[in-house]
Amino acid sequence: MSDGHASAVANRIQSRLPEMSDVMAKIAEYLLEHPQAPLKLSIGQLAEQAGTSAATVTRFCRMIGFAGYAPFRVSIATDFGRSTARDSWKTDIGRAFGPDDSPADVLSTLINAHSRTLRETAAAIDLPAMKLISQRIAQSTHVDIYGVGGSAMLADEMQARLYRIGINTHMWAEVHTGLTSAAIQNTSCVAIGISNTGRTEETIQMLTEAGRAGALTVAISNDPTSPLAEAADLRIITSVYEQFLQPDDLSAKHGQLLVLDLLYLLIAQENFDRSTDSLAASALAVSTHRRPRRATVGSKQSREPQPATESI
């Protein structure tokens, strides 16, 4: 882009450019040459300038990870707002970690990156799709969640949450047991595959097998064009600004945790009475394993006179 550095949106466009069709590439090339055009043009005007249609512009936005043209424009506005701010790109989230960075610099960079990931993920969430998925899970007889490596931790967390509110849920990180469970799914089941890249072969295999058996399949991935996303009936796309030492950094996890947390709450809303009863019962079951809080000095409890102990 012409302002001297590539914005996050430009990075996305450039990374997807080699796999774009000719018509998508026309939009990409126009945006790379005119980075601020979406701030001034409607979707129809942009389509006309790029020599394509408004529907194609919408598909282009989704291809690079946005729910539509509106959140795409918001992200561009954020990029250019940051480029003119007092803190330069080098001291904001646009720079990689260096070996001589101070702890304060590393912390600031991490916080900015994670905050940006959450904002971008929130902008890309398809709320009607999330509502549909939550309804199907609430009505399901069984839910499978597949995840390998770092995604297995997220799958395990989601399994524990859903099980606590009365949803029959299992998570699978090992492909053989996962495929066995996937093969016995049916139309009353839901299967969820979690993968940041959307290219983890074992997760793709398990989700595909569940789909063949009749389950509603859901992909949670950062890449809307990944094999996992293409194999699923419905997709939840997270948005990650990849800038650090490895692509599987915690920014990716935070975006995925956000959508999982939202999905969990929407599911709980679908059957509020069952959810609250289940949470209360599980809390009571473990209450005897938690130590009571200590009364602090000067607290009301410590100031109240204690009843005298009767002599024996």
mmCIF file of C-alpha atoms in Angstrom:
data_model
loop_
_atom_site.group_PDB
_atom_site.id
_atom_site.type_symbol
_atom_site.label_atom_id
_atom_site.label_comp_id
_atom_site.label_asym_id
_atom_site.label_seq_id
_atom_site.Cartn_x
_atom_site.Cartn_y
_atom_site.Cartn_z
ATOM 1 C CA MET A 1 0.000 0.000 0.000
ATOM 2 C CA SER A 2 1.092 3.512 -0.732
ATOM 3 C CA ASP A 3 1.412 4.785 2.858
ATOM 4 C CA GLY A 4 4.817 3.120 3.278
ATOM 5 C CA HIS A 5 3.744 -0.035 5.060
ATOM 6 C CA ALA A 6 1.290 -2.803 4.441
ATOM 7 C CA SER A 7 -1.813 -2.778 6.610
ATOM 8 C CA ALA A 8 -3.319 -5.932 8.087
ATOM 9 C CA VAL A 9 -5.951 -5.944 5.333
ATOM 10 C CA ALA A 10 -3.273 -5.623 2.642
ATOM 11 C CA ASN A 11 -1.361 -8.507 4.241
ATOM 12 C CA ARG A 12 -4.467 -10.659 4.008
ATOM 13 C CA ILE A 13 -5.099 -9.727 0.389
ATOM 14 C CA GLN A 14 -1.498 -10.384 -0.642
ATOM 15 C CA SER A 15 -1.419 -13.755 1.133
ATOM 16 C CA ARG A 16 -4.585 -14.892 -0.684
ATOM 17 C CA LEU A 17 -3.705 -13.397 -4.077
ATOM 18 C CA PRO A 18 -1.993 -16.512 -5.541
ATOM 19 C CA GLU A 19 -5.124 -18.634 -5.006
ATOM 20 C CA MET A 20 -7.646 -16.082 -6.284
ATOM 21 C CA SER A 21 -9.612 -16.436 -9.487
ATOM 22 C CA ASP A 22 -9.131 -13.805 -12.174
ATOM 23 C CA VAL A 23 -12.198 -11.834 -11.121
ATOM 24 C CA MET A 24 -11.169 -11.899 -7.445
ATOM 25 C CA ALA A 25 -7.635 -10.874 -8.402
ATOM 26 C CA LYS A 26 -9.018 -7.787 -10.166
ATOM 27 C CA ILE A 27 -10.594 -6.636 -6.899
ATOM 28 C CA ALA A 28 -7.402 -7.432 -4.987
ATOM 29 C CA GLU A 29 -5.197 -5.474 -7.384
ATOM 30 C CA TYR A 30 -7.537 -2.489 -7.330
ATOM 31 C CA LEU A 31 -7.541 -2.424 -3.511
ATOM 32 C CA LEU A 32 -3.772 -2.739 -3.295
ATOM 33 C CA GLU A 33 -3.430 0.247 -5.659
ATOM 34 C CA HIS A 34 -6.227 2.240 -3.965
ATOM 35 C CA PRO A 35 -6.113 1.206 -0.283
ATOM 36 C CA GLN A 36 -8.495 3.910 0.950
ATOM 37 C CA ALA A 37 -11.109 3.380 -1.769
ATOM 38 C CA PRO A 38 -13.534 1.402 0.481
ATOM 39 C CA LEU A 39 -13.658 4.378 2.872
ATOM 40 C CA LYS A 40 -15.068 6.555 0.090
ATOM 41 C CA LEU A 41 -16.988 4.142 -2.135
ATOM 42 C CA SER A 42 -20.136 2.098 -1.651
ATOM 43 C CA ILE A 43 -19.964 -1.586 -2.470
ATOM 44 C CA GLY A 44 -21.574 -0.884 -5.863
ATOM 45 C CA GLN A 45 -19.148 1.916 -6.671
ATOM 46 C CA LEU A 46 -16.167 -0.242 -5.703
ATOM 47 C CA ALA A 47 -17.472 -3.074 -7.875
ATOM 48 C CA GLU A 48 -17.806 -0.706 -10.807
ATOM 49 C CA GLN A 49 -14.274 0.625 -10.343
ATOM 50 C CA ALA A 50 -12.873 -2.909 -10.153
ATOM 51 C CA GLY A 51 -14.904 -4.066 -13.163
ATOM 52 C CA THR A 52 -16.960 -6.656 -11.299
ATOM 53 C CA SER A 53 -20.249 -7.005 -9.367
ATOM 54 C CA ALA A 54 -21.316 -6.166 -5.816
ATOM 55 C CA ALA A 55 -21.968 -9.853 -5.123
ATOM 56 C CA THR A 56 -18.394 -10.668 -6.142
ATOM 57 C CA VAL A 57 -17.067 -7.959 -3.813
ATOM 58 C CA THR A 58 -19.039 -9.575 -0.968
ATOM 59 C CA ARG A 59 -17.543 -12.980 -1.800
ATOM 60 C CA PHE A 60 -14.099 -11.375 -1.910
ATOM 61 C CA CYS A 61 -14.601 -9.923 1.599
ATOM 62 C CA ARG A 62 -15.618 -13.344 2.891
ATOM 63 C CA MET A 63 -12.662 -14.997 1.199
ATOM 64 C CA ILE A 64 -10.228 -12.833 3.166
ATOM 65 C CA GLY A 65 -12.052 -13.426 6.453
ATOM 66 C CA PHE A 66 -14.738 -10.752 6.802
ATOM 67 C CA ALA A 67 -18.480 -11.317 7.170
ATOM 68 C CA GLY A 68 -19.193 -8.681 4.513
ATOM 69 C CA TYR A 69 -18.305 -5.269 3.085
ATOM 70 C CA ALA A 70 -19.208 -3.301 6.239
ATOM 71 C CA PRO A 71 -16.753 -5.049 8.623
ATOM 72 C CA PHE A 72 -14.165 -4.984 5.822
ATOM 73 C CA ARG A 73 -14.458 -1.167 5.676
ATOM 74 C CA VAL A 74 -14.235 -0.943 9.488
ATOM 75 C CA SER A 75 -10.962 -2.882 9.481
ATOM 76 C CA ILE A 76 -9.503 -0.619 6.783
ATOM 77 C CA ALA A 77 -10.554 2.466 8.748
ATOM 78 C CA THR A 78 -8.859 1.015 11.836
ATOM 79 C CA ASP A 79 -5.658 0.380 9.871
ATOM 80 C CA PHE A 80 -5.451 3.919 8.566
ATOM 81 C CA GLY A 81 -6.385 5.393 11.930
ATOM 82 C CA ARG A 82 -3.490 3.559 13.472
ATOM 83 C CA SER A 83 -1.064 4.633 10.741
ATOM 84 C CA THR A 84 -1.667 8.292 11.555
ATOM 85 C CA ALA A 85 -1.626 7.881 15.326
ATOM 86 C CA ARG A 86 1.197 9.202 17.468
ATOM 87 C CA ASP A 87 2.617 5.732 18.014
ATOM 88 C CA SER A 88 4.127 4.515 14.772
ATOM 89 C CA TRP A 89 3.655 1.121 13.205
ATOM 90 C CA LYS A 90 6.984 -0.037 14.644
ATOM 91 C CA THR A 91 5.891 0.505 18.224
ATOM 92 C CA ASP A 92 2.394 -0.874 17.666
ATOM 93 C CA ILE A 93 1.364 -4.408 16.762
ATOM 94 C CA GLY A 94 2.861 -4.215 13.299
ATOM 95 C CA ARG A 95 6.379 -5.223 14.317
ATOM 96 C CA ALA A 96 7.725 -8.635 15.205
ATOM 97 C CA PHE A 97 9.444 -9.344 18.475
ATOM 98 C CA GLY A 98 13.154 -8.568 18.554
ATOM 99 C CA PRO A 99 15.834 -10.170 20.739
ATOM 100 C CA ASP A 100 16.531 -6.883 22.523
ATOM 101 C CA ASP A 101 12.926 -5.872 23.244
ATOM 102 C CA SER A 102 12.252 -4.958 26.851
ATOM 103 C CA PRO A 103 9.614 -6.880 28.829
ATOM 104 C CA ALA A 104 7.418 -3.781 28.722
ATOM 105 C CA ASP A 105 7.649 -3.671 24.905
ATOM 106 C CA VAL A 106 6.848 -7.355 24.600
ATOM 107 C CA LEU A 107 3.858 -6.987 26.926
ATOM 108 C CA SER A 108 2.554 -3.952 25.040
ATOM 109 C CA THR A 109 2.914 -5.715 21.697
ATOM 110 C CA LEU A 110 1.105 -8.794 22.991
ATOM 111 C CA ILE A 111 -1.786 -6.833 24.463
ATOM 112 C CA ASN A 112 -2.251 -4.847 21.261
ATOM 113 C CA ALA A 113 -2.110 -7.972 19.120
ATOM 114 C CA HIS A 114 -4.561 -9.906 21.246
ATOM 115 C CA SER A 115 -6.934 -6.942 21.427
ATOM 116 C CA ARG A 116 -6.806 -6.569 17.664
ATOM 117 C CA THR A 117 -7.507 -10.260 17.178
ATOM 118 C CA LEU A 118 -10.623 -10.012 19.350
ATOM 119 C CA ARG A 119 -11.854 -6.936 17.476
ATOM 120 C CA GLU A 120 -11.303 -8.524 14.060
ATOM 121 C CA THR A 121 -12.912 -11.786 15.157
ATOM 122 C CA ALA A 122 -15.951 -9.962 16.508
ATOM 123 C CA ALA A 123 -16.318 -8.089 13.215
ATOM 124 C CA ALA A 124 -16.183 -11.331 11.225
ATOM 125 C CA ILE A 125 -18.678 -13.344 13.302
ATOM 126 C CA ASP A 126 -21.800 -14.401 11.407
ATOM 127 C CA LEU A 127 -24.367 -14.032 14.210
ATOM 128 C CA PRO A 128 -27.293 -15.709 12.358
ATOM 129 C CA ALA A 129 -25.051 -18.727 11.723
ATOM 130 C CA MET A 130 -23.989 -18.765 15.380
ATOM 131 C CA LYS A 131 -27.647 -18.696 16.429
ATOM 132 C CA LEU A 132 -28.499 -21.594 14.116
ATOM 133 C CA ILE A 133 -25.552 -23.644 15.391
ATOM 134 C CA SER A 134 -26.511 -22.982 19.016
ATOM 135 C CA GLN A 135 -30.097 -24.091 18.358
ATOM 136 C CA ARG A 136 -28.981 -27.310 16.678
ATOM 137 C CA ILE A 137 -26.572 -28.107 19.522
ATOM 138 C CA ALA A 138 -29.220 -27.410 22.169
ATOM 139 C CA GLN A 139 -31.586 -29.824 20.392
ATOM 140 C CA SER A 140 -28.959 -32.467 19.586
ATOM 141 C CA THR A 141 -28.656 -35.935 21.074
ATOM 142 C CA HIS A 142 -24.872 -35.890 20.873
ATOM 143 C CA VAL A 143 -22.051 -33.447 20.058
ATOM 144 C CA ASP A 144 -18.559 -34.430 18.911
ATOM 145 C CA ILE A 145 -15.712 -31.889 19.046
ATOM 146 C CA TYR A 146 -12.488 -32.644 17.134
ATOM 147 C CA GLY A 147 -9.157 -30.899 17.680
ATOM 148 C CA VAL A 148 -5.491 -31.892 17.449
ATOM 149 C CA GLY A 149 -2.467 -30.325 19.145
ATOM 150 C CA GLY A 150 -3.193 -26.838 20.459
ATOM 151 C CA SER A 151 -6.775 -27.055 19.209
ATOM 152 C CA ALA A 152 -7.329 -30.090 21.450
ATOM 153 C CA MET A 153 -7.113 -27.823 24.499
ATOM 154 C CA LEU A 154 -9.901 -25.655 23.115
ATOM 155 C CA ALA A 155 -11.984 -28.717 22.230
ATOM 156 C CA ASP A 156 -11.530 -30.065 25.756
ATOM 157 C CA GLU A 157 -12.564 -26.748 27.312
ATOM 158 C CA MET A 158 -15.700 -26.556 25.157
ATOM 159 C CA GLN A 159 -16.597 -30.161 25.913
ATOM 160 C CA ALA A 160 -16.417 -29.501 29.665
ATOM 161 C CA ARG A 161 -18.590 -26.392 29.378
ATOM 162 C CA LEU A 162 -21.292 -28.016 27.282
ATOM 163 C CA TYR A 163 -21.372 -31.126 29.446
ATOM 164 C CA ARG A 164 -21.956 -28.940 32.519
ATOM 165 C CA ILE A 165 -25.112 -27.459 31.012
ATOM 166 C CA GLY A 166 -26.580 -30.815 30.075
ATOM 167 C CA ILE A 167 -25.310 -31.287 26.512
ATOM 168 C CA ASN A 168 -24.065 -34.815 25.776
ATOM 169 C CA THR A 169 -20.619 -33.914 24.420
ATOM 170 C CA HIS A 170 -17.347 -35.701 23.747
ATOM 171 C CA MET A 171 -14.047 -34.384 22.400
ATOM 172 C CA TRP A 172 -11.605 -36.365 20.323
ATOM 173 C CA ALA A 173 -7.942 -35.571 19.675
ATOM 174 C CA GLU A 174 -6.878 -39.025 18.474
ATOM 175 C CA VAL A 175 -7.951 -39.773 14.927
ATOM 176 C CA HIS A 176 -8.844 -43.469 15.313
ATOM 177 C CA THR A 177 -11.211 -42.997 18.252
ATOM 178 C CA GLY A 178 -12.501 -39.794 16.658
ATOM 179 C CA LEU A 179 -13.326 -41.565 13.412
ATOM 180 C CA THR A 180 -15.063 -44.342 15.348
ATOM 181 C CA SER A 181 -17.317 -41.821 17.065
ATOM 182 C CA ALA A 182 -17.861 -39.832 13.862
ATOM 183 C CA ALA A 183 -19.031 -42.944 11.998
ATOM 184 C CA ILE A 184 -21.954 -43.503 14.395
ATOM 185 C CA GLN A 185 -23.313 -39.962 14.235
ATOM 186 C CA ASN A 186 -26.751 -39.278 12.736
ATOM 187 C CA THR A 187 -28.971 -36.369 11.742
ATOM 188 C CA SER A 188 -29.694 -35.479 15.385
ATOM 189 C CA CYS A 189 -25.978 -34.961 16.094
ATOM 190 C CA VAL A 190 -23.596 -32.035 15.660
ATOM 191 C CA ALA A 191 -19.859 -32.351 14.951
ATOM 192 C CA ILE A 192 -17.393 -29.466 15.405
ATOM 193 C CA GLY A 193 -13.853 -29.347 14.020
ATOM 194 C CA ILE A 194 -11.377 -26.807 15.420
ATOM 195 C CA SER A 195 -8.190 -25.894 13.537
ATOM 196 C CA ASN A 196 -6.480 -22.521 13.265
ATOM 197 C CA THR A 197 -5.149 -23.203 9.772
ATOM 198 C CA GLY A 198 -8.050 -25.441 8.719
ATOM 199 C CA ARG A 199 -5.499 -27.831 7.217
ATOM 200 C CA THR A 200 -4.983 -30.370 10.015
ATOM 201 C CA GLU A 201 -5.567 -33.648 8.216
ATOM 202 C CA GLU A 202 -6.869 -35.629 11.194
ATOM 203 C CA THR A 203 -9.465 -32.982 12.058
ATOM 204 C CA ILE A 204 -10.604 -32.792 8.427
ATOM 205 C CA GLN A 205 -10.974 -36.585 8.301
ATOM 206 C CA MET A 206 -13.022 -36.775 11.511
ATOM 207 C CA LEU A 207 -15.332 -33.922 10.535
ATOM 208 C CA THR A 208 -15.824 -35.317 7.027
ATOM 209 C CA GLU A 209 -16.714 -38.760 8.411
ATOM 210 C CA ALA A 210 -19.277 -37.213 10.777
ATOM 211 C CA GLY A 211 -20.819 -35.380 7.825
ATOM 212 C CA ARG A 212 -21.107 -38.618 5.864
ATOM 213 C CA ALA A 213 -22.930 -40.175 8.818
ATOM 214 C CA GLY A 214 -25.514 -37.378 8.758
ATOM 215 C CA ALA A 215 -24.357 -34.978 11.488
ATOM 216 C CA LEU A 216 -24.483 -31.211 11.062
ATOM 217 C CA THR A 217 -20.807 -30.269 10.687
ATOM 218 C CA VAL A 218 -19.247 -26.998 11.878
ATOM 219 C CA ALA A 219 -15.718 -25.736 11.174
ATOM 220 C CA ILE A 220 -13.953 -23.229 13.439
ATOM 221 C CA SER A 221 -10.940 -21.890 11.542
ATOM 222 C CA ASN A 222 -9.031 -18.742 10.644
ATOM 223 C CA ASP A 223 -9.208 -19.583 6.938
ATOM 224 C CA PRO A 224 -12.622 -19.472 5.204
ATOM 225 C CA THR A 225 -11.204 -21.239 2.137
ATOM 226 C CA SER A 226 -9.419 -24.036 4.013
ATOM 227 C CA PRO A 227 -10.208 -27.735 3.439
ATOM 228 C CA LEU A 228 -11.821 -27.909 6.884
ATOM 229 C CA ALA A 229 -14.126 -24.973 6.123
ATOM 230 C CA GLU A 230 -15.032 -26.429 2.739
ATOM 231 C CA ALA A 231 -15.837 -29.809 4.311
ATOM 232 C CA ALA A 232 -18.287 -28.314 6.830
ATOM 233 C CA ASP A 233 -21.959 -27.406 6.537
ATOM 234 C CA LEU A 234 -21.414 -24.216 8.545
ATOM 235 C CA ARG A 235 -18.309 -22.148 9.318
ATOM 236 C CA ILE A 236 -17.211 -19.933 12.195
ATOM 237 C CA ILE A 237 -14.284 -17.838 10.982
ATOM 238 C CA THR A 238 -11.846 -16.327 13.455
ATOM 239 C CA SER A 239 -9.528 -13.500 12.494
ATOM 240 C CA VAL A 240 -5.883 -13.487 13.493
ATOM 241 C CA TYR A 241 -3.169 -10.963 12.772
ATOM 242 C CA GLU A 242 -0.152 -13.226 12.344
ATOM 243 C CA GLN A 243 3.033 -11.349 13.132
ATOM 244 C CA PHE A 244 4.980 -13.174 15.782
ATOM 245 C CA LEU A 245 7.475 -16.007 16.152
ATOM 246 C CA GLN A 246 5.088 -18.742 15.013
ATOM 247 C CA PRO A 247 1.676 -18.785 13.347
ATOM 248 C CA ASP A 248 0.098 -20.780 16.172
ATOM 249 C CA ASP A 249 0.551 -18.079 18.806
ATOM 250 C CA LEU A 250 -1.924 -17.307 21.564
ATOM 251 C CA SER A 251 -3.628 -14.590 19.519
ATOM 252 C CA ALA A 252 -5.181 -17.382 17.482
ATOM 253 C CA LYS A 253 -6.405 -19.088 20.642
ATOM 254 C CA HIS A 254 -7.986 -15.897 21.941
ATOM 255 C CA GLY A 255 -10.024 -15.427 18.770
ATOM 256 C CA GLN A 256 -11.182 -19.032 18.922
ATOM 257 C CA LEU A 257 -11.974 -18.766 22.644
ATOM 258 C CA LEU A 258 -14.126 -15.722 21.914
ATOM 259 C CA VAL A 259 -16.321 -17.567 19.418
ATOM 260 C CA LEU A 260 -16.479 -20.659 21.640
ATOM 261 C CA ASP A 261 -17.490 -18.541 24.631
ATOM 262 C CA LEU A 262 -20.193 -16.819 22.577
ATOM 263 C CA LEU A 263 -21.439 -20.156 21.247
ATOM 264 C CA TYR A 264 -21.561 -21.597 24.775
ATOM 265 C CA LEU A 265 -23.650 -18.685 26.056
ATOM 266 C CA LEU A 266 -26.050 -18.853 23.109
ATOM 267 C CA ILE A 267 -26.521 -22.589 23.722
ATOM 268 C CA ALA A 268 -27.177 -21.951 27.411
ATOM 269 C CA GLN A 269 -29.832 -19.390 26.449
ATOM 270 C CA GLU A 270 -31.639 -21.940 24.299
ATOM 271 C CA ASN A 271 -32.579 -23.976 27.374
ATOM 272 C CA PHE A 272 -32.052 -21.587 30.253
ATOM 273 C CA ASP A 273 -33.801 -23.671 32.928
ATOM 274 C CA ARG A 274 -31.838 -26.829 32.140
ATOM 275 C CA SER A 275 -28.576 -24.869 31.969
ATOM 276 C CA THR A 276 -29.028 -23.146 35.322
ATOM 277 C CA ASP A 277 -30.199 -26.341 37.050
ATOM 278 C CA SER A 278 -27.182 -28.239 35.723
ATOM 279 C CA LEU A 279 -24.742 -25.505 36.740
ATOM 280 C CA ALA A 280 -26.221 -25.325 40.238
ATOM 281 C CA ALA A 281 -26.048 -29.092 40.677
ATOM 282 C CA SER A 282 -22.428 -29.310 39.490
ATOM 283 C CA ALA A 283 -21.394 -26.376 41.702
ATOM 284 C CA LEU A 284 -22.968 -28.045 44.739
ATOM 285 C CA ALA A 285 -21.220 -31.331 43.960
ATOM 286 C CA VAL A 286 -17.747 -29.775 44.198
ATOM 287 C CA SER A 287 -18.488 -27.235 46.947
ATOM 288 C CA THR A 288 -17.092 -29.449 49.721
ATOM 289 C CA HIS A 289 -13.739 -29.549 47.921
ATOM 290 C CA ARG A 290 -13.247 -25.780 48.125
ATOM 291 C CA ARG A 291 -11.819 -24.097 51.178
ATOM 292 C CA PRO A 292 -13.895 -21.230 52.580
ATOM 293 C CA ARG A 293 -12.560 -17.698 52.252
ATOM 294 C CA ARG A 294 -10.609 -16.410 55.206
ATOM 295 C CA ALA A 295 -12.143 -13.479 57.057
ATOM 296 C CA THR A 296 -9.916 -10.407 56.653
ATOM 297 C CA VAL A 297 -8.801 -8.393 59.643
ATOM 298 C CA GLY A 298 -11.288 -5.635 60.379
ATOM 299 C CA SER A 299 -14.073 -7.238 58.347
ATOM 300 C CA LYS A 300 -17.624 -7.203 59.575
ATOM 301 C CA GLN A 301 -17.438 -10.913 60.297
ATOM 302 C CA SER A 302 -14.314 -10.579 62.454
ATOM 303 C CA ARG A 303 -15.811 -7.634 64.389
ATOM 304 C CA GLU A 304 -19.036 -9.416 65.273
ATOM 305 C CA PRO A 305 -18.998 -10.972 68.757
ATOM 306 C CA GLN A 306 -18.837 -14.739 68.662
ATOM 307 C CA PRO A 307 -21.254 -16.747 70.791
ATOM 308 C CA ALA A 308 -19.749 -17.996 74.045
ATOM 309 C CA THR A 309 -18.791 -21.634 74.131
ATOM 310 C CA GLU A 310 -20.790 -23.505 76.695
ATOM 311 C CA SER A 311 -18.708 -25.136 79.383
ATOM 312 C CA ILE A 312 -18.897 -28.851 79.653
#
